PDB file of C-alpha atoms in Angstrom:
ATOM      1  CA  MET A   1      -6.078  27.933  -2.524  1.00  0.00           C
ATOM      2  CA  ALA A   2      -5.791  29.998  -5.924  1.00  0.00           C
ATOM      3  CA  HIS A   3      -5.430  33.967  -5.225  1.00  0.00           C
ATOM      4  CA  THR A   4      -7.456  36.245  -6.895  1.00  0.00           C
ATOM      5  CA  PHE A   5      -5.219  39.963  -8.102  1.00  0.00           C
ATOM      6  CA  GLN A   6      -5.932  43.287  -8.987  1.00  0.00           C
ATOM      7  CA  ARG A   7      -3.102  44.306 -11.546  1.00  0.00           C
ATOM      8  CA  ALA A   8       0.189  45.679 -10.225  1.00  0.00           C
ATOM      9  CA  ARG A   9      -0.011  49.206 -10.324  1.00  0.00           C
ATOM     10  CA  SER A  10       3.522  49.450  -7.846  1.00  0.00           C
ATOM     11  CA  GLU A  11       6.501  48.068  -7.133  1.00  0.00           C
ATOM     12  CA  GLU A  12       5.582  46.875  -4.119  1.00  0.00           C
ATOM     13  CA  GLN A  13       2.094  45.096  -5.928  1.00  0.00           C
ATOM     14  CA  ARG A  14       5.455  43.462  -8.370  1.00  0.00           C
ATOM     15  CA  ALA A  15       7.291  42.193  -5.812  1.00  0.00           C
ATOM     16  CA  GLN A  16       3.915  40.670  -3.898  1.00  0.00           C
ATOM     17  CA  ARG A  17       3.192  39.154  -6.924  1.00  0.00           C
ATOM     18  CA  ARG A  18       6.618  37.643  -7.388  1.00  0.00           C
ATOM     19  CA  ARG A  19       6.237  36.378  -4.241  1.00  0.00           C
ATOM     20  CA  ALA A  20       3.371  34.552  -4.593  1.00  0.00           C
ATOM     21  CA  ILE A  21       4.257  33.019  -7.437  1.00  0.00           C
ATOM     22  CA  LEU A  22       6.929  32.184  -6.070  1.00  0.00           C
ATOM     23  CA  ASP A  23       5.652  30.599  -2.223  1.00  0.00           C
ATOM     24  CA  THR A  24       2.821  29.345  -4.717  1.00  0.00           C
ATOM     25  CA  ALA A  25       5.133  27.028  -6.696  1.00  0.00           C
ATOM     26  CA  ALA A  26       6.878  26.080  -3.479  1.00  0.00           C
ATOM     27  CA  SER A  27       4.471  24.499  -1.561  1.00  0.00           C
ATOM     28  CA  MET A  28       3.676  22.527  -5.419  1.00  0.00           C
ATOM     29  CA  LEU A  29       7.563  20.885  -4.599  1.00  0.00           C
ATOM     30  CA  THR A  30       5.862  19.837  -1.194  1.00  0.00           C
ATOM     31  CA  GLU A  31       3.886  17.894  -3.487  1.00  0.00           C
ATOM     32  CA  MET A  32       5.344  16.730  -6.293  1.00  0.00           C
ATOM     33  CA  PRO A  33       8.519  16.722  -8.173  1.00  0.00           C
ATOM     34  CA  VAL A  34      10.370  18.794 -10.287  1.00  0.00           C
ATOM     35  CA  SER A  35       8.877  17.321 -13.614  1.00  0.00           C
ATOM     36  CA  GLN A  36       6.051  17.283 -12.644  1.00  0.00           C
ATOM     37  CA  VAL A  37       5.192  21.679 -12.405  1.00  0.00           C
ATOM     38  CA  SER A  38       3.908  22.832 -14.692  1.00  0.00           C
ATOM     39  CA  LEU A  39       3.126  26.658 -15.986  1.00  0.00           C
ATOM     40  CA  ASN A  40      -0.676  26.415 -16.166  1.00  0.00           C
ATOM     41  CA  GLU A  41      -0.871  24.874 -12.893  1.00  0.00           C
ATOM     42  CA  LEU A  42       0.910  27.076 -11.149  1.00  0.00           C
ATOM     43  CA  SER A  43      -0.828  29.759 -13.444  1.00  0.00           C
ATOM     44  CA  ARG A  44      -3.799  28.009 -11.865  1.00  0.00           C
ATOM     45  CA  ARG A  45      -2.767  27.942  -8.195  1.00  0.00           C
ATOM     46  CA  VAL A  46      -1.487  31.495  -8.150  1.00  0.00           C
ATOM     47  CA  GLY A  47      -5.602  33.217  -9.452  1.00  0.00           C
ATOM     48  CA  LEU A  48      -3.188  34.266 -12.437  1.00  0.00           C
ATOM     49  CA  ALA A  49      -3.300  33.918 -16.282  1.00  0.00           C
ATOM     50  CA  LYS A  50      -0.078  32.176 -16.894  1.00  0.00           C
ATOM     51  CA  SER A  51       0.820  35.176 -19.734  1.00  0.00           C
ATOM     52  CA  ASN A  52      -0.097  37.622 -16.237  1.00  0.00           C
ATOM     53  CA  VAL A  53       2.637  35.032 -14.304  1.00  0.00           C
ATOM     54  CA  LEU A  54       5.574  35.216 -17.211  1.00  0.00           C
ATOM     55  CA  ARG A  55       5.462  39.127 -17.278  1.00  0.00           C
ATOM     56  CA  TYR A  56       6.960  38.782 -13.443  1.00  0.00           C
ATOM     57  CA  PHE A  57       9.287  34.965 -14.240  1.00  0.00           C
ATOM     58  CA  GLU A  58       9.909  34.512 -17.872  1.00  0.00           C
ATOM     59  CA  SER A  59       9.220  30.959 -17.588  1.00  0.00           C
ATOM     60  CA  ARG A  60       9.017  27.739 -15.093  1.00  0.00           C
ATOM     61  CA  GLU A  61      12.277  27.839 -14.749  1.00  0.00           C
ATOM     62  CA  ALA A  62      13.184  30.901 -14.119  1.00  0.00           C
ATOM     63  CA  VAL A  63      10.563  30.827 -10.994  1.00  0.00           C
ATOM     64  CA  LEU A  64      12.385  27.252 -10.413  1.00  0.00           C
ATOM     65  CA  LEU A  65      15.756  28.906 -10.061  1.00  0.00           C
ATOM     66  CA  ASP A  66      15.051  31.582  -8.117  1.00  0.00           C
ATOM     67  CA  LEU A  67      13.811  28.653  -5.848  1.00  0.00           C
ATOM     68  CA  LEU A  68      17.196  26.807  -6.095  1.00  0.00           C
ATOM     69  CA  ASP A  69      18.840  30.169  -4.873  1.00  0.00           C
ATOM     70  CA  VAL A  70      16.872  30.176  -2.041  1.00  0.00           C
ATOM     71  CA  ALA A  71      16.829  27.351  -0.941  1.00  0.00           C
ATOM     72  CA  TRP A  72      20.312  26.767  -0.677  1.00  0.00           C
ATOM     73  CA  ARG A  73      20.333  29.916   0.912  1.00  0.00           C
ATOM     74  CA  GLU A  74      18.439  28.939   3.191  1.00  0.00           C
ATOM     75  CA  TRP A  75      20.071  25.908   4.132  1.00  0.00           C
ATOM     76  CA  THR A  76      23.824  27.381   4.348  1.00  0.00           C
ATOM     77  CA  GLU A  77      21.769  29.732   6.781  1.00  0.00           C
ATOM     78  CA  TYR A  78      21.508  26.047   8.700  1.00  0.00           C
ATOM     79  CA  LEU A  79      24.807  25.146   8.694  1.00  0.00           C
ATOM     80  CA  GLU A  80      26.368  27.706   9.894  1.00  0.00           C
ATOM     81  CA  GLY A  81      24.480  25.727  13.748  1.00  0.00           C
ATOM     82  CA  ALA A  82      24.589  22.916  12.729  1.00  0.00           C
ATOM     83  CA  LEU A  83      28.418  23.049  12.118  1.00  0.00           C
ATOM     84  CA  ALA A  84      29.175  24.852  15.579  1.00  0.00           C
ATOM     85  CA  SER A  85      26.780  22.886  17.663  1.00  0.00           C
ATOM     86  CA  ASP A  86      28.026  18.386  15.626  1.00  0.00           C
ATOM     87  CA  ILE A  87      31.786  19.829  14.615  1.00  0.00           C
ATOM     88  CA  ASP A  88      34.833  18.701  17.651  1.00  0.00           C
ATOM     89  CA  ALA A  89      37.143  21.554  17.470  1.00  0.00           C
ATOM     90  CA  ARG A  90      39.508  19.417  19.427  1.00  0.00           C
ATOM     91  CA  ALA A  91      38.579  15.783  17.769  1.00  0.00           C
ATOM     92  CA  PRO A  92      41.882  15.130  15.134  1.00  0.00           C
ATOM     93  CA  LEU A  93      41.440  16.357  11.564  1.00  0.00           C
ATOM     94  CA  ARG A  94      40.353  12.672   9.958  1.00  0.00           C
ATOM     95  CA  GLU A  95      37.368  12.740  12.526  1.00  0.00           C
ATOM     96  CA  ARG A  96      36.295  16.778  12.266  1.00  0.00           C
ATOM     97  CA  GLY A  97      36.128  15.983   8.648  1.00  0.00           C
ATOM     98  CA  ASP A  98      33.939  13.032   8.727  1.00  0.00           C
ATOM     99  CA  GLN A  99      31.385  15.313  10.689  1.00  0.00           C
ATOM    100  CA  VAL A 100      31.440  17.370   8.474  1.00  0.00           C
ATOM    101  CA  ALA A 101      30.238  15.394   5.832  1.00  0.00           C
ATOM    102  CA  ALA A 102      27.777  13.436   8.241  1.00  0.00           C
ATOM    103  CA  VAL A 103      26.366  17.104   8.840  1.00  0.00           C
ATOM    104  CA  LEU A 104      26.338  17.946   5.455  1.00  0.00           C
ATOM    105  CA  ALA A 105      24.977  14.523   4.329  1.00  0.00           C
ATOM    106  CA  ALA A 106      21.865  14.390   6.463  1.00  0.00           C
ATOM    107  CA  SER A 107      21.130  18.007   6.882  1.00  0.00           C
ATOM    108  CA  LEU A 108      20.861  17.859   2.162  1.00  0.00           C
ATOM    109  CA  ALA A 109      18.311  14.504   3.331  1.00  0.00           C
ATOM    110  CA  ASP A 110      16.219  16.788   4.984  1.00  0.00           C
ATOM    111  CA  ARG A 111      15.729  19.255   2.229  1.00  0.00           C
ATOM    112  CA  PRO A 112      14.479  16.773  -0.653  1.00  0.00           C
ATOM    113  CA  VAL A 113      13.043  19.954  -2.254  1.00  0.00           C
ATOM    114  CA  LEU A 114      16.383  21.927  -2.615  1.00  0.00           C
ATOM    115  CA  CYS A 115      17.893  18.395  -3.675  1.00  0.00           C
ATOM    116  CA  ASP A 116      15.179  17.546  -6.627  1.00  0.00           C
ATOM    117  CA  LEU A 117      16.188  21.814  -7.512  1.00  0.00           C
ATOM    118  CA  THR A 118      19.605  20.508  -7.382  1.00  0.00           C
ATOM    119  CA  SER A 119      19.793  17.162  -9.635  1.00  0.00           C
ATOM    120  CA  SER A 120      17.037  19.003 -12.937  1.00  0.00           C
ATOM    121  CA  GLN A 121      19.395  21.906 -12.226  1.00  0.00           C
ATOM    122  CA  ALA A 122      22.046  21.162 -15.084  1.00  0.00           C
ATOM    123  CA  ALA A 123      19.646  19.182 -17.766  1.00  0.00           C
ATOM    124  CA  VAL A 124      16.592  20.661 -17.197  1.00  0.00           C
ATOM    125  CA  LEU A 125      16.300  24.477 -14.856  1.00  0.00           C
ATOM    126  CA  GLU A 126      18.507  26.233 -17.015  1.00  0.00           C
ATOM    127  CA  ARG A 127      17.721  25.251 -20.479  1.00  0.00           C
ATOM    128  CA  ASN A 128      14.869  28.097 -21.112  1.00  0.00           C
ATOM    129  CA  VAL A 129      15.981  31.050 -19.408  1.00  0.00           C
ATOM    130  CA  SER A 130      18.077  34.312 -21.116  1.00  0.00           C
ATOM    131  CA  PRO A 131      21.419  34.756 -20.773  1.00  0.00           C
ATOM    132  CA  ASP A 132      20.586  37.933 -18.285  1.00  0.00           C
ATOM    133  CA  VAL A 133      18.260  35.213 -15.723  1.00  0.00           C
ATOM    134  CA  ALA A 134      20.883  32.291 -16.252  1.00  0.00           C
ATOM    135  CA  ALA A 135      24.032  35.158 -15.562  1.00  0.00           C
ATOM    136  CA  GLU A 136      22.077  35.742 -12.467  1.00  0.00           C
ATOM    137  CA  PHE A 137      21.784  32.277 -11.134  1.00  0.00           C
ATOM    138  CA  LYS A 138      25.003  31.709 -12.083  1.00  0.00           C
ATOM    139  CA  ARG A 139      26.495  34.881  -9.441  1.00  0.00           C
ATOM    140  CA  THR A 140      24.531  33.562  -7.022  1.00  0.00           C
ATOM    141  CA  ALA A 141      25.391  30.039  -7.254  1.00  0.00           C
ATOM    142  CA  ILE A 142      29.306  30.935  -7.346  1.00  0.00           C
ATOM    143  CA  ALA A 143      27.936  32.572  -3.645  1.00  0.00           C
ATOM    144  CA  ASN A 144      26.509  29.528  -2.652  1.00  0.00           C
ATOM    145  CA  VAL A 145      28.878  27.670  -2.808  1.00  0.00           C
ATOM    146  CA  GLY A 146      31.636  30.168  -1.702  1.00  0.00           C
ATOM    147  CA  LYS A 147      29.686  30.367   1.343  1.00  0.00           C
ATOM    148  CA  LEU A 148      29.578  26.528   1.869  1.00  0.00           C
ATOM    149  CA  ALA A 149      33.016  26.967   1.124  1.00  0.00           C
ATOM    150  CA  ALA A 150      34.174  29.130   4.023  1.00  0.00           C
ATOM    151  CA  LEU A 151      31.214  27.312   6.489  1.00  0.00           C
ATOM    152  CA  VAL A 152      33.657  24.099   6.272  1.00  0.00           C
ATOM    153  CA  ARG A 153      37.055  25.339   6.496  1.00  0.00           C
ATOM    154  CA  ALA A 154      36.251  27.137   9.356  1.00  0.00           C
ATOM    155  CA  HIS A 155      36.064  23.831  10.810  1.00  0.00           C
ATOM    156  CA  VAL A 156      38.303  22.050   8.948  1.00  0.00           C
ATOM    157  CA  PRO A 157      41.221  24.748   8.348  1.00  0.00           C
ATOM    158  CA  GLU A 158      43.615  22.201   7.314  1.00  0.00           C
ATOM    159  CA  LEU A 159      41.627  22.864   3.880  1.00  0.00           C
ATOM    160  CA  SER A 160      43.625  24.904   1.654  1.00  0.00           C
ATOM    161  CA  GLU A 161      41.653  28.420  -0.196  1.00  0.00           C
ATOM    162  CA  GLN A 162      41.133  26.857  -3.264  1.00  0.00           C
ATOM    163  CA  ASP A 163      40.283  23.273  -2.290  1.00  0.00           C
ATOM    164  CA  ALA A 164      37.530  24.631   0.005  1.00  0.00           C
ATOM    165  CA  PRO A 165      35.130  25.892  -2.949  1.00  0.00           C
ATOM    166  CA  ARG A 166      36.388  22.937  -5.176  1.00  0.00           C
ATOM    167  CA  PHE A 167      34.673  20.753  -1.927  1.00  0.00           C
ATOM    168  CA  ALA A 168      31.827  22.499  -1.886  1.00  0.00           C
ATOM    169  CA  ALA A 169      31.606  21.895  -5.613  1.00  0.00           C
ATOM    170  CA  TYR A 170      31.792  18.954  -5.158  1.00  0.00           C
ATOM    171  CA  CYS A 171      29.334  18.105  -2.442  1.00  0.00           C
ATOM    172  CA  VAL A 172      26.757  19.995  -5.185  1.00  0.00           C
ATOM    173  CA  LEU A 173      27.290  18.714  -7.516  1.00  0.00           C
ATOM    174  CA  THR A 174      27.106  14.907  -5.977  1.00  0.00           C
ATOM    175  CA  ALA A 175      23.886  15.535  -4.338  1.00  0.00           C
ATOM    176  CA  GLY A 176      22.529  16.014  -7.179  1.00  0.00           C
ATOM    177  CA  ALA A 177      23.744  12.861  -9.388  1.00  0.00           C
ATOM    178  CA  ILE A 178      23.039  10.971  -5.705  1.00  0.00           C
ATOM    179  CA  TRP A 179      19.675  11.908  -5.457  1.00  0.00           C
ATOM    180  CA  THR A 180      18.369  11.476  -9.904  1.00  0.00           C
ATOM    181  CA  HIS A 181      19.875   7.258  -8.531  1.00  0.00           C
ATOM    182  CA  THR A 182      17.761   7.351  -5.503  1.00  0.00           C
ATOM    183  CA  GLN A 183      14.401   8.050  -6.963  1.00  0.00           C
ATOM    184  CA  PRO A 184      13.864   4.805  -8.521  1.00  0.00           C
ATOM    185  CA  SER A 185      10.524   4.264 -10.448  1.00  0.00           C
ATOM    186  CA  ALA A 186       7.059   2.423  -9.685  1.00  0.00           C
ATOM    187  CA  ALA A 187       8.652   0.123 -12.590  1.00  0.00           C
ATOM    188  CA  MET A 188      11.908  -0.216 -10.617  1.00  0.00           C
ATOM    189  CA  LEU A 189      10.526   0.023  -7.324  1.00  0.00           C
ATOM    190  CA  ALA A 190       8.576  -3.339  -8.411  1.00  0.00           C
ATOM    191  CA  ALA A 191      11.503  -5.079  -9.881  1.00  0.00           C
ATOM    192  CA  TYR A 192      13.487  -4.249  -6.552  1.00  0.00           C
ATOM    193  CA  GLU A 193      10.584  -6.401  -5.263  1.00  0.00           C
ATOM    194  CA  ALA A 194       9.922  -8.834  -7.851  1.00  0.00           C
ATOM    195  CA  ASP A 195      14.082 -10.587  -7.325  1.00  0.00           C
ATOM    196  CA  PRO A 196      15.235  -8.941  -4.125  1.00  0.00           C
ATOM    197  CA  SER A 197      18.316  -9.758  -5.226  1.00  0.00           C
ATOM    198  CA  LEU A 198      18.589  -6.780  -7.488  1.00  0.00           C
ATOM    199  CA  ALA A 199      17.845  -4.629  -4.174  1.00  0.00           C
ATOM    200  CA  ALA A 200      22.497  -4.766  -4.470  1.00  0.00           C
ATOM    201  CA  MET A 201      21.193  -1.500  -6.621  1.00  0.00           C
ATOM    202  CA  ARG A 202      19.435   0.179  -4.681  1.00  0.00           C
ATOM    203  CA  ILE A 203      20.268   3.334  -2.721  1.00  0.00           C
ATOM    204  CA  ASP A 204      20.243   5.030   0.146  1.00  0.00           C
ATOM    205  CA  PHE A 205      20.913   8.768  -0.418  1.00  0.00           C
ATOM    206  CA  ALA A 206      22.603   9.640   3.509  1.00  0.00           C
ATOM    207  CA  PRO A 207      24.964   7.138   3.622  1.00  0.00           C
ATOM    208  CA  SER A 208      25.897   7.221   0.290  1.00  0.00           C
ATOM    209  CA  LEU A 209      26.306  11.108   0.447  1.00  0.00           C
ATOM    210  CA  ARG A 210      28.253  11.187   2.712  1.00  0.00           C
ATOM    211  CA  GLU A 211      31.057   8.185   2.357  1.00  0.00           C
ATOM    212  CA  VAL A 212      31.536   9.726  -1.680  1.00  0.00           C
ATOM    213  CA  LEU A 213      31.981  13.790   0.849  1.00  0.00           C
ATOM    214  CA  GLU A 214      34.172  11.280   3.385  1.00  0.00           C
ATOM    215  CA  VAL A 215      36.170  10.461   0.518  1.00  0.00           C
ATOM    216  CA  GLY A 216      36.513  13.534  -0.941  1.00  0.00           C
ATOM    217  CA  LEU A 217      37.608  15.542   1.530  1.00  0.00           C
ATOM    218  CA  SER A 218      40.294  13.418   2.616  1.00  0.00           C
ATOM    219  CA  GLY A 219      41.383  13.141  -0.925  1.00  0.00           C
ATOM    220  CA  LEU A 220      41.867  16.595  -1.059  1.00  0.00           C
ATOM    221  CA  LEU A 221      43.735  16.794   2.585  1.00  0.00           C
ATOM    222  CA  ALA A 222      45.906  13.942   2.010  1.00  0.00           C
ATOM    223  CA  ARG A 223      47.224  14.964  -1.606  1.00  0.00           C
ATOM    224  CA  ALA A 224      46.881  18.756   0.068  1.00  0.00           C
ATOM    225  CA  SER A 225      49.688  17.331   2.566  1.00  0.00           C
ATOM    226  CA  GLY A 226      51.312  15.275   0.107  1.00  0.00           C
TER     227      GLY A 226
END
């Protein structure tokens, strides 16, 4: 439902406008992929002229980068409890590592909006923003990767302080890449249906991500021990 706003005259009102824009964009992402979210439709739904939306966010991409940061922080907050409940601290190292990979993959699979935003980050979302917005996003991204690294290392302390951020970064990059390949177009779906032999090219997100994370974590641990 579109909102109707009077002109914002205070910091509190401006914050409310920004929140309404972000909430509306988040709602749109539950209905459509990132590629279909337009500034025109966002403006219409939020009840502001496009020029007024641009008073609060310099571009569509700036809105979506803000949402990406929110989604990553919500995910890491969830992980704190999920890892604590699903990881057996008494299990052997390899088993604990596989448990961590399973929690990460399953929880990302449950967050398609986060995965879609992540897959669009470098190629789309970072392309139409100012240096100031880009720098601020990267600062928050570094903090989010650091939080993820700390959560993983709490359950796999054998992972070094240097390798934990590497693994966290692998997780982010791999999730975005695999997500892109698990969202086939209508033409690809029709091709798979017409020729079942092509089905081997289809990728399931959660199992694929879990396998890559298992191998990546095992590799880092093996290199360190070697």
